[in-house]
Amino acid sequence: MVCICIAFPGFNFGRIGGGGGDGPFGGGQGYPGLFPEFYSFSCPQANGIVMSVLESVIAEEPRMAASLLRLHFHDCFVQGCDASVLLDDSEVFASEKNSGPNSNSIRGFEVIDEIKSKLEEACPETVSCADILALAARGSTVLSGGPNWELPLGRRDATQASLGDSNNNLPPPNSTIQNLITLFRQQGLDEVDLVSLSVM
């Protein structure tokens, strides 16, 4: 699977958990170029398209909601929310999909591909893959009965992945609670976010 990604200004995690502050998972302060209305003129139906695909997918497989939130989380912990997790191996880098925490673990790529395909039909070369991941994470949370949040948009897509950062920045399965707290704090997240993202 290769997601064809388009570069756009800025990237930001948006709001994921219930806590946090001014870090990258906060409400968007300190991340110029990102704002909720980023696609208001270029692709006003973007969120509607994302939600339509998610409603169908999650109705058929409810666990996919957690998988899509986890996919976004695993993307954001490595180089920021830039869709680098979607990139396949190339001649110049190894895919993050092959890292210890991701191999045979993350899923939902086909859902992101379906969303991207429908967005390309409606608004060619407009919505970044990084924003698709963020919108899918929020939409999955909402459709599962979780909170909604204002999501700054306009993220830039990665042009390369980092297998090393994926191995180093993502929590390994044998992490201690203190190790998890430290890793999450490095991302601007608190213990509430840790619990929210760890139960997926």
CSV table of C-alpha atoms in Angstrom, one decimal:
chain,number,residue,atom,x,y,z
A,1,MET,CA,0.0,0.0,0.0
A,2,VAL,CA,1.3,3.4,-0.9
A,3,CYS,CA,-0.7,6.4,0.0
A,4,ILE,CA,-0.1,9.3,-2.4
A,5,CYS,CA,0.3,12.2,-0.1
A,6,ILE,CA,0.2,15.9,-0.8
A,7,ALA,CA,2.3,18.5,1.0
A,8,PHE,CA,0.5,21.3,2.9
A,9,PRO,CA,1.7,23.9,5.4
A,10,GLY,CA,2.2,23.0,9.0
A,11,PHE,CA,1.4,19.9,11.1
A,12,ASN,CA,-0.1,19.5,14.5
A,13,PHE,CA,-1.5,16.6,16.5
A,14,GLY,CA,-4.9,18.2,17.2
A,15,ARG,CA,-6.7,17.2,20.4
A,16,ILE,CA,-6.5,13.6,21.3
A,17,GLY,CA,-6.9,13.0,24.9
A,18,GLY,CA,-8.7,14.6,27.9
A,19,GLY,CA,-5.6,16.2,29.5
A,20,GLY,CA,-2.5,17.8,28.1
A,21,GLY,CA,-1.6,21.4,27.9
A,22,ASP,CA,0.3,23.4,25.3
A,23,GLY,CA,2.2,20.4,23.9
A,24,PRO,CA,1.7,19.1,20.4
A,25,PHE,CA,-1.4,17.2,21.4
A,26,GLY,CA,-3.0,20.3,22.8
A,27,GLY,CA,-5.6,22.5,21.1
A,28,GLY,CA,-3.3,23.9,18.4
A,29,GLN,CA,-1.8,26.9,20.1
A,30,GLY,CA,1.7,27.6,18.9
A,31,TYR,CA,1.2,25.8,15.5
A,32,PRO,CA,0.9,28.6,12.9
A,33,GLY,CA,-0.8,27.7,9.6
A,34,LEU,CA,-3.2,25.3,11.2
A,35,PHE,CA,-6.8,26.1,11.7
A,36,PRO,CA,-10.1,24.2,11.6
A,37,GLU,CA,-11.4,25.9,8.5
A,38,PHE,CA,-8.3,25.1,6.4
A,39,TYR,CA,-10.4,23.3,3.8
A,40,SER,CA,-13.5,25.5,4.0
A,41,PHE,CA,-13.0,26.7,0.4
A,42,SER,CA,-10.8,24.1,-1.2
A,43,CYS,CA,-12.7,21.0,0.0
A,44,PRO,CA,-15.7,21.9,2.3
A,45,GLN,CA,-17.0,18.4,2.1
A,46,ALA,CA,-13.7,16.8,3.5
A,47,ASN,CA,-15.0,15.9,6.9
A,48,GLY,CA,-18.3,14.7,5.6
A,49,ILE,CA,-16.5,12.3,3.2
A,50,VAL,CA,-14.3,11.0,6.0
A,51,MET,CA,-17.3,10.5,8.3
A,52,SER,CA,-19.2,8.7,5.6
A,53,VAL,CA,-16.4,6.2,5.1
A,54,LEU,CA,-15.9,5.7,8.8
A,55,GLU,CA,-19.6,5.2,9.5
A,56,SER,CA,-19.7,2.3,7.0
A,57,VAL,CA,-16.4,0.7,8.1
A,58,ILE,CA,-17.1,1.0,11.8
A,59,ALA,CA,-20.6,-0.4,11.5
A,60,GLU,CA,-19.1,-3.4,9.9
A,61,GLU,CA,-16.1,-3.7,12.2
A,62,PRO,CA,-16.4,-1.6,15.4
A,63,ARG,CA,-12.8,-2.4,16.5
A,64,MET,CA,-11.5,-0.4,13.5
A,65,ALA,CA,-12.3,2.8,15.4
A,66,ALA,CA,-9.6,2.0,18.0
A,67,SER,CA,-7.2,0.9,15.3
A,68,LEU,CA,-7.5,4.2,13.4
A,69,LEU,CA,-6.9,6.2,16.6
A,70,ARG,CA,-3.9,4.0,17.3
A,71,LEU,CA,-2.6,4.5,13.8
A,72,HIS,CA,-2.7,8.3,14.2
A,73,PHE,CA,-1.1,8.0,17.7
A,74,HIS,CA,1.8,5.8,16.2
A,75,ASP,CA,2.2,8.4,13.4
A,76,CYS,CA,2.3,11.4,15.7
A,77,PHE,CA,4.9,9.9,18.1
A,78,VAL,CA,7.4,9.8,15.2
A,79,GLN,CA,8.4,13.1,13.6
A,80,GLY,CA,5.0,14.6,14.4
A,81,CYS,CA,1.6,14.0,12.7
A,82,ASP,CA,2.9,13.9,9.2
A,83,ALA,CA,1.6,10.6,7.8
A,84,SER,CA,5.1,9.1,7.7
A,85,VAL,CA,3.6,5.9,9.1
A,86,LEU,CA,1.8,5.4,5.8
A,87,LEU,CA,5.0,5.4,3.7
A,88,ASP,CA,6.3,2.1,2.4
A,89,ASP,CA,10.0,1.1,2.1
A,90,SER,CA,12.0,3.0,-0.5
A,91,GLU,CA,15.5,3.1,-1.7
A,92,VAL,CA,16.4,5.9,0.8
A,93,PHE,CA,14.5,4.8,4.0
A,94,ALA,CA,12.9,1.9,5.7
A,95,SER,CA,9.2,2.1,6.5
A,96,GLU,CA,8.0,2.7,10.0
A,97,LYS,CA,5.6,-0.2,9.4
A,98,ASN,CA,8.5,-2.5,10.1
A,99,SER,CA,9.4,-1.1,13.5
A,100,GLY,CA,9.0,-3.3,16.6
A,101,PRO,CA,6.0,-1.5,17.9
A,102,ASN,CA,4.3,-1.4,14.5
A,103,SER,CA,5.1,-4.7,12.8
A,104,ASN,CA,2.0,-7.0,12.7
A,105,SER,CA,0.4,-4.5,15.1
A,106,ILE,CA,-1.0,-1.3,13.4
A,107,ARG,CA,-3.8,-1.6,10.9
A,108,GLY,CA,-6.4,0.5,9.1
A,109,PHE,CA,-4.3,1.4,6.1
A,110,GLU,CA,-7.0,0.2,3.7
A,111,VAL,CA,-9.5,2.6,5.4
A,112,ILE,CA,-7.2,5.5,4.9
A,113,ASP,CA,-6.7,4.5,1.3
A,114,GLU,CA,-10.5,4.4,0.8
A,115,ILE,CA,-10.9,7.9,2.4
A,116,LYS,CA,-8.0,9.3,0.3
A,117,SER,CA,-9.5,7.9,-2.9
A,118,LYS,CA,-12.9,9.4,-2.2
A,119,LEU,CA,-11.3,12.8,-1.3
A,120,GLU,CA,-9.3,12.7,-4.5
A,121,GLU,CA,-12.5,12.2,-6.5
A,122,ALA,CA,-14.1,15.2,-4.8
A,123,CYS,CA,-11.1,17.5,-4.3
A,124,PRO,CA,-8.0,16.4,-6.3
A,125,GLU,CA,-4.6,17.0,-4.7
A,126,THR,CA,-6.1,19.0,-1.8
A,127,VAL,CA,-6.4,17.1,1.5
A,128,SER,CA,-3.1,15.9,3.0
A,129,CYS,CA,-2.7,12.3,4.2
A,130,ALA,CA,-1.7,13.7,7.6
A,131,ASP,CA,-5.0,15.5,7.9
A,132,ILE,CA,-6.9,12.4,6.8
A,133,LEU,CA,-5.3,10.5,9.7
A,134,ALA,CA,-6.2,13.2,12.1
A,135,LEU,CA,-9.8,13.5,10.8
A,136,ALA,CA,-10.1,9.7,10.9
A,137,ALA,CA,-8.9,9.5,14.5
A,138,ARG,CA,-11.3,12.2,15.6
A,139,GLY,CA,-14.2,10.7,13.6
A,140,SER,CA,-13.6,7.2,15.0
A,141,THR,CA,-13.6,8.6,18.5
A,142,VAL,CA,-16.9,10.4,18.0
A,143,LEU,CA,-18.6,7.4,16.3
A,144,SER,CA,-17.5,5.3,19.3
A,145,GLY,CA,-19.3,7.6,21.7
A,146,GLY,CA,-16.2,9.5,22.7
A,147,PRO,CA,-15.7,13.3,22.8
A,148,ASN,CA,-15.5,15.6,19.8
A,149,TRP,CA,-12.9,18.4,19.6
A,150,GLU,CA,-11.9,21.3,17.4
A,151,LEU,CA,-9.2,20.0,15.0
A,152,PRO,CA,-6.7,22.4,13.5
A,153,LEU,CA,-6.0,21.3,9.9
A,154,GLY,CA,-3.3,22.0,7.3
A,155,ARG,CA,-0.6,19.5,8.2
A,156,ARG,CA,2.3,18.8,5.9
A,157,ASP,CA,2.9,15.3,4.7
A,158,ALA,CA,6.2,13.6,5.3
A,159,THR,CA,8.5,12.7,2.3
A,160,GLN,CA,10.4,10.1,4.3
A,161,ALA,CA,9.9,7.8,7.3
A,162,SER,CA,12.2,7.1,10.3
A,163,LEU,CA,12.4,3.4,11.3
A,164,GLY,CA,14.8,4.4,14.1
A,165,ASP,CA,12.6,7.0,15.6
A,166,SER,CA,9.6,4.6,15.4
A,167,ASN,CA,11.6,2.0,17.4
A,168,ASN,CA,12.8,4.6,19.9
A,169,ASN,CA,9.7,6.9,20.3
A,170,LEU,CA,6.9,4.4,20.4
A,171,PRO,CA,6.2,2.6,23.7
A,172,PRO,CA,7.5,-1.0,23.6
A,173,PRO,CA,5.1,-3.7,24.9
A,174,ASN,CA,7.2,-4.3,28.0
A,175,SER,CA,7.2,-0.6,29.1
A,176,THR,CA,7.0,0.2,32.8
A,177,ILE,CA,4.4,2.7,33.8
A,178,GLN,CA,7.2,5.3,34.5
A,179,ASN,CA,8.6,4.7,31.1
A,180,LEU,CA,5.2,5.3,29.5
A,181,ILE,CA,4.6,8.5,31.5
A,182,THR,CA,8.0,9.8,30.4
A,183,LEU,CA,7.4,9.0,26.7
A,184,PHE,CA,3.9,10.6,26.8
A,185,ARG,CA,5.2,13.7,28.6
A,186,GLN,CA,7.8,14.1,25.9
A,187,GLN,CA,4.9,14.4,23.5
A,188,GLY,CA,3.0,17.0,25.6
A,189,LEU,CA,0.6,14.4,27.0
A,190,ASP,CA,-0.5,13.6,30.5
A,191,GLU,CA,-1.6,10.5,32.4
A,192,VAL,CA,-5.2,10.9,31.2
A,193,ASP,CA,-4.0,10.8,27.6
A,194,LEU,CA,-1.8,7.8,28.5
A,195,VAL,CA,-4.8,5.8,29.7
A,196,SER,CA,-7.0,6.9,26.8
A,197,LEU,CA,-4.4,5.8,24.2
A,198,SER,CA,-3.2,2.7,26.0
A,199,VAL,CA,-6.6,0.9,26.1
A,200,MET,CA,-6.9,0.7,22.3
